[in-house]
Short mmCIF file of C-alpha atoms in Angstrom, two decimals:
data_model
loop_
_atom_site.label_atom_id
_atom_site.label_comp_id
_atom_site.label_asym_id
_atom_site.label_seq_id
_atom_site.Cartn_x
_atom_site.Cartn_y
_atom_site.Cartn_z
CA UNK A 1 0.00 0.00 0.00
CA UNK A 2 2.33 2.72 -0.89
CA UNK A 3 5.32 1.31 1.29
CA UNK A 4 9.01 -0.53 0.69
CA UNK A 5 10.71 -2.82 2.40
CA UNK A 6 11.30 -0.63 5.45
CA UNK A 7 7.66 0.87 5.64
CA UNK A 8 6.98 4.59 5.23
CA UNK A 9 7.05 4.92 1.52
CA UNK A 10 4.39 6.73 -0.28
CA UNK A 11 2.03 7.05 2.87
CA UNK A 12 1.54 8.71 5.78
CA UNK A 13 -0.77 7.18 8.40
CA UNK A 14 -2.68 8.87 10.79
CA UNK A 15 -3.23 7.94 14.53
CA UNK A 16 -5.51 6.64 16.65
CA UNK A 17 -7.33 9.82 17.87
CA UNK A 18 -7.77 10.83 14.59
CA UNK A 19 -9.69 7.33 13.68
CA UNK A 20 -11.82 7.60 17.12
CA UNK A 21 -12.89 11.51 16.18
CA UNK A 22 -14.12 10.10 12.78
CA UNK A 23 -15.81 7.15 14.04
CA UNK A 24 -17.35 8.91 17.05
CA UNK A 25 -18.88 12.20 14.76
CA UNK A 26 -19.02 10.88 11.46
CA UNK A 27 -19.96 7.30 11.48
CA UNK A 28 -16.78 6.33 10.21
CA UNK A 29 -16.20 2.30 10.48
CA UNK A 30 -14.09 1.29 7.48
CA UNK A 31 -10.52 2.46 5.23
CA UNK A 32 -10.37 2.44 1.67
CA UNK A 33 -6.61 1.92 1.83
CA UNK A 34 -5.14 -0.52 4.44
CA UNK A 35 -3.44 -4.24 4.77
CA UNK A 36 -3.13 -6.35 7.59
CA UNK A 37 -0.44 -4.89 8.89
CA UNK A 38 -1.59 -1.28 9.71
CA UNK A 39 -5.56 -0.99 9.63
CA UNK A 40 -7.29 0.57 12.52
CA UNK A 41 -10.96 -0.78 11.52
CA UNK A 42 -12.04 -4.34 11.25
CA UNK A 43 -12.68 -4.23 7.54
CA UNK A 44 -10.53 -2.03 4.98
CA UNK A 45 -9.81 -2.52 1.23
CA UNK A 46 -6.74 -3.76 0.51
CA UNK A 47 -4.77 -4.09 -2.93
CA UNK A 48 -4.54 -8.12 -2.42
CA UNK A 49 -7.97 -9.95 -1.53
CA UNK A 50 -6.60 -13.31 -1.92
CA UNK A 51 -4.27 -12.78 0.88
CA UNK A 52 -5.62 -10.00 3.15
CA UNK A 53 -9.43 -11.75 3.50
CA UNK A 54 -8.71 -13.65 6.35
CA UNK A 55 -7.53 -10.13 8.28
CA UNK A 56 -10.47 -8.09 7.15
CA UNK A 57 -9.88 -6.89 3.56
CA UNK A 58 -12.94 -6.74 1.15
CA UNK A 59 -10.59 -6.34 -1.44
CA UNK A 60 -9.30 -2.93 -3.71
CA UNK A 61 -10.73 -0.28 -3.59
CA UNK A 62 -11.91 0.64 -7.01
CA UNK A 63 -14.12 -2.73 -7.32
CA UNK A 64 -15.23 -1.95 -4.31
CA UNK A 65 -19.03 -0.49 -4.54
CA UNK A 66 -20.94 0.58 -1.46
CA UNK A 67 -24.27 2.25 -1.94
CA UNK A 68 -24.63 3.53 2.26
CA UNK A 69 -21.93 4.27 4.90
CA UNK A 70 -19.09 6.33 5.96
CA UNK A 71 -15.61 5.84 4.81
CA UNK A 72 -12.28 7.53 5.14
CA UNK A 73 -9.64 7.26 2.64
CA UNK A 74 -5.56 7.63 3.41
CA UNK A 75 -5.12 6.92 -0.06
CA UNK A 76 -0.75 6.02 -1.35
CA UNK A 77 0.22 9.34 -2.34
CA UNK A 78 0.74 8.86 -6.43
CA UNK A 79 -1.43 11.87 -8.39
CA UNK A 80 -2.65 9.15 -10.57
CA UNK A 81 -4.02 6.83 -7.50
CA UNK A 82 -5.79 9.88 -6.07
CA UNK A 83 -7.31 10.68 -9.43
CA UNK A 84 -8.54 7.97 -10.13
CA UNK A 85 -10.23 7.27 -6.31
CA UNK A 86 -11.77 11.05 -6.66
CA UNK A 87 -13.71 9.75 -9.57
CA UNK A 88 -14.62 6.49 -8.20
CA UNK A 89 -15.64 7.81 -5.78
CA UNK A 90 -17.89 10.61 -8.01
CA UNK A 91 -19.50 7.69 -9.41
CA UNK A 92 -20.44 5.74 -6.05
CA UNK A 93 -21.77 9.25 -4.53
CA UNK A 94 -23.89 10.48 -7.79
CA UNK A 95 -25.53 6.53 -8.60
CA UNK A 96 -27.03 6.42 -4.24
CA UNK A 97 -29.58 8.20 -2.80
CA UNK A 98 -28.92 6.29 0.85
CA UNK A 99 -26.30 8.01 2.69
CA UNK A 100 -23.03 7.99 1.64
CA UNK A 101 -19.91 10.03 2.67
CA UNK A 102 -15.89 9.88 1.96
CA UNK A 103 -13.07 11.40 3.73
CA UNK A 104 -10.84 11.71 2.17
CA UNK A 105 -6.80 12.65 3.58
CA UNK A 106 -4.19 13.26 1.36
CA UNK A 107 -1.14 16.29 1.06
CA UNK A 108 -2.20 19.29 -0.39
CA UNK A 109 -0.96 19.07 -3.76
CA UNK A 110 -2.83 22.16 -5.48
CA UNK A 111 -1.07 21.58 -8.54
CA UNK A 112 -2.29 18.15 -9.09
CA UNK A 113 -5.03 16.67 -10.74
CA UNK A 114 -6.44 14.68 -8.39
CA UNK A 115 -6.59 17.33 -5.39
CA UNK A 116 -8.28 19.65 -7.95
CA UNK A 117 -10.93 16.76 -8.35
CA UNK A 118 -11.56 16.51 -5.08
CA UNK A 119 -11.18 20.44 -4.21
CA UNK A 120 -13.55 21.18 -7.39
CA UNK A 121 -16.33 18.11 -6.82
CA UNK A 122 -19.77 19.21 -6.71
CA UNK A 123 -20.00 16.26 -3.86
CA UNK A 124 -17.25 18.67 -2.18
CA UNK A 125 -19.28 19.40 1.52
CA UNK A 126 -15.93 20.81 3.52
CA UNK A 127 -11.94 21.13 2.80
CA UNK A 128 -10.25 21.24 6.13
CA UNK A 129 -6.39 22.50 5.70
CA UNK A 130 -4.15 21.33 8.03
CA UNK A 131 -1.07 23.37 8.21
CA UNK A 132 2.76 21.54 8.15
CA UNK A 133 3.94 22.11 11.59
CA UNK A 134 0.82 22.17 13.40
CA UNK A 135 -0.15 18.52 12.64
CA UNK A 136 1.67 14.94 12.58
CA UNK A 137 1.35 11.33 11.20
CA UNK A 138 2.70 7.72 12.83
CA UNK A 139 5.87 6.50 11.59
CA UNK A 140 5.25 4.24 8.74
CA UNK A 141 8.38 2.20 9.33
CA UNK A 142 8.12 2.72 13.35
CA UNK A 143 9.42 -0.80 13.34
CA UNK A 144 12.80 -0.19 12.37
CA UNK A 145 13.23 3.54 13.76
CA UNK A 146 12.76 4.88 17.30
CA UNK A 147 10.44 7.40 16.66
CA UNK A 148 6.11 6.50 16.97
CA UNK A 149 5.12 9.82 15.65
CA UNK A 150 6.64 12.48 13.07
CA UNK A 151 5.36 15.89 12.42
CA UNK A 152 4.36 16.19 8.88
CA UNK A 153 6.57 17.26 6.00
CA UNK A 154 3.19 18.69 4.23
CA UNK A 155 0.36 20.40 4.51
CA UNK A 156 -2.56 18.21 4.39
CA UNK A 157 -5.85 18.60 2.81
CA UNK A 158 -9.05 16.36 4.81
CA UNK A 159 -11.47 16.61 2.07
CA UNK A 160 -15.28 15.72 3.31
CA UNK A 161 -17.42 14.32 0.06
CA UNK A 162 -20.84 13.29 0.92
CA UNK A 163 -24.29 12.82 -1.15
CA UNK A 164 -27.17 14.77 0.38
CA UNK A 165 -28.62 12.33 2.45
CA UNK A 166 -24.74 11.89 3.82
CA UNK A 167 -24.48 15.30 4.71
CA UNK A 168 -27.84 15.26 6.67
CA UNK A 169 -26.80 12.42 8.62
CA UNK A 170 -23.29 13.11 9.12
CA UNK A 171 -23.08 16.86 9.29
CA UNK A 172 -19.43 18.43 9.11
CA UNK A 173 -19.65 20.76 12.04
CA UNK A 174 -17.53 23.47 13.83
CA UNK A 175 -17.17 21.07 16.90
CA UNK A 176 -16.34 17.77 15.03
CA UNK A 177 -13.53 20.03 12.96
CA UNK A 178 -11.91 21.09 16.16
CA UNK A 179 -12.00 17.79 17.61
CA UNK A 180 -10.30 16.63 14.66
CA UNK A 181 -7.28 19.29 14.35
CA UNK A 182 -6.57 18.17 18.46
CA UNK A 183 -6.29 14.52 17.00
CA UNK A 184 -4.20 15.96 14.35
CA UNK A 185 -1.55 17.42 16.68
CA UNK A 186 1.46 15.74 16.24
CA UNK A 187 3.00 13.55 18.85
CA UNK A 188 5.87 12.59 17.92
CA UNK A 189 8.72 11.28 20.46
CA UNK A 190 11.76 9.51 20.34
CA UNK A 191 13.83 7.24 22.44
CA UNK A 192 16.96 9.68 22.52
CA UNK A 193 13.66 12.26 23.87
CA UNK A 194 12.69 9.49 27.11
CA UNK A 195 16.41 8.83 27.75
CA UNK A 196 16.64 12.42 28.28
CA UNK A 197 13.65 13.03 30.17
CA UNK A 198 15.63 10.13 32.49
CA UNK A 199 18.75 12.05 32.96
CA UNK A 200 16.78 14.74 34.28
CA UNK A 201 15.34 12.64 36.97
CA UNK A 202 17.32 11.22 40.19
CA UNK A 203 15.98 8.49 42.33
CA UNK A 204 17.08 7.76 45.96
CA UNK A 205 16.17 4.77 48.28
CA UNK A 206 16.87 4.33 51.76
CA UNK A 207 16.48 7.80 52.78
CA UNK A 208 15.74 9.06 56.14
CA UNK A 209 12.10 8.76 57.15
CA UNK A 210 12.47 12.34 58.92
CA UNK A 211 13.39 14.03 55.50
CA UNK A 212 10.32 16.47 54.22
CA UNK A 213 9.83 17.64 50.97
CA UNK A 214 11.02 21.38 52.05
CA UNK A 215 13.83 20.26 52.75
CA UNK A 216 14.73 17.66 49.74
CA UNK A 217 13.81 21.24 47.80
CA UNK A 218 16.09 23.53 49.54
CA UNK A 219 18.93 21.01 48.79
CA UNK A 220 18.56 20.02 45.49
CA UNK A 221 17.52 23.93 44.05
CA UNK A 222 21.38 24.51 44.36
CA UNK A 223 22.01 22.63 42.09
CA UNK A 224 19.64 24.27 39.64
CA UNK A 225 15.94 24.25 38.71
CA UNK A 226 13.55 21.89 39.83
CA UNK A 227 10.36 20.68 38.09
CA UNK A 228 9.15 18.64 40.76
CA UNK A 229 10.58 16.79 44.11
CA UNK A 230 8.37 14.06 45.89
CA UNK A 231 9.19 12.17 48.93
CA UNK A 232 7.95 8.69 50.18
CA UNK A 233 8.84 8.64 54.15
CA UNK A 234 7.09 5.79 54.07
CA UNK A 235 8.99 3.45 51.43
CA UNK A 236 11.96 5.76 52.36
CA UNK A 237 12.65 7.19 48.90
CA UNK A 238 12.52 10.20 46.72
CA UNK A 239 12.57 11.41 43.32
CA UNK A 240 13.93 14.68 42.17
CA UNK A 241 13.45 16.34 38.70
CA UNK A 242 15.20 18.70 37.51
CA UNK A 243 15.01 20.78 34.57
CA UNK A 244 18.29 20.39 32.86
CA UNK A 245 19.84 16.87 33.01
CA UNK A 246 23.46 18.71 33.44
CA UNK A 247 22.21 19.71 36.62
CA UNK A 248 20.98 16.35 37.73
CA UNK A 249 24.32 14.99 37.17
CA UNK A 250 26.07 17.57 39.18
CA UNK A 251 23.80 17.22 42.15
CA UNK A 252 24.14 13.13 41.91
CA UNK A 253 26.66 12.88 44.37
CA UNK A 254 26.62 15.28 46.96
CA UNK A 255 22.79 14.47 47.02
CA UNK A 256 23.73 10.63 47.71
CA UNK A 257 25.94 11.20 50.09
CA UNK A 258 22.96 13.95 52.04
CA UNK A 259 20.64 11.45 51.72
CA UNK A 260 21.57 7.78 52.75
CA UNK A 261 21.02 6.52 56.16
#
């Protein structure tokens, strides 16, 4: 679906919030472009039925013909592929009168025949833009990379496409747009990001039961900034964050030393 043999490829997938906001407000229950290996949704479409069925798969996309339901499309990111889903997709909308809605993600590619289809449609109900740096996708080839989440390298178009009936039961509205721009937010994080978060923080055990948190704070703020200090008389033991791990490493010893029975 867009990938190589590391992952990522022509695709950019988006998270789990992002799924739950459509599902939640707009009926959403099934992908037009999945495999095995990354859809969210029970059932998807998938470019190879004979070996995806068992997972889910209902088999590509453009023989696939639903006259009712919701549907949200991630589509590989080839002009041609997009073109040819926008009209596809024209022809499922304009030949139902049940309802019937697409949404449809994809960069914003204004020169491009395909995002012109889709900007242009007369089926065309709301274009939400989604600036670059305000907005992120999951790591197509997490599996060999420490990084979940990456902050997109694109703005992205969400394109809503519903027949009247769709519209009326599966209204695009201020609410469900702002819902979806949170889920949008990018959350990206790395493993080099936790090990730092780490360094920042100190943990002691065996520490005096009479030690308060005042204290623990008046020491360690010598050292430099704190973010937070908590103290467990009972389990005698402590944490200390600070804000800069080169200050956590400075106070490490003295703080050992001060602290130990």
């Amino acid at each position: 679906q867009g990938g190589g043999f590391q992952g990522g490829g022509f695709q950019a997938a988006i998270n789990e919030e992002v799924f739950d906001v459509l599902h939640d407000q707009m009926g959403v229950c099934m992908e037009c472009f999945a495999s095995p290996l990354n859809a969210y949704y029970p059932r998807f479409c998938s470019a190879f039925y004979d070996t995806d069925s068992l997972f889910g798969s209902v088999g590509t996309f453009f023989e696939f013909e639903p006259d009712e339901g919701s549907f949200e499309a991630n589509p590989p990111f080839v002009s041609e592929v997009i073109d040819e889903m926008a009209i596809h997709m024209e022809k499922l909308l304009s030949g139902s009168s049940k309802p019937l809605c697409f949404i449809v993600i994809i960069p914003c590619w204004e020169t491009k025949p395909g995002w012109n289809r889709l900007n242009r449609g007369r089926f065309l109900k709301h274009h939400l833009l989604l600036p670059q740096r305000e907005h992120g996708y999951t790591e197509g080839s997490q599996h060999s990379r420490d990084v979940r989440y990456r902050i997109a390298s694109f703005d992205t178009s969400v394109f809503f496409w519903q027949n009247s009936a769709g519209a009326a039961k599966w209204p695009v509205t201020g609410a469900m747009l702002d819902d979806l721009k949170e889920a949008f937010r990018s959350r990206h994080e790395t493993n080099a990001d936790k090990r730092a978060e780490v360094a920042r923080t100190l943990y002691f055990g065996g520490i005096d039961q009479s030690l308060t948190k005042t204290q623990l704070e008046s020491v360690c703020s010598k050292f430099g900034d704190l973010e937070s200090v908590s103290v467990n008389p009972e389990r005698g033991c402590a944490f200390v964050n600070f804000l800069e791990a080169s200050c956590a490493e400075c106070a490490l010893a003295e703080l050992e030393v001060l602290l130990s029975r």
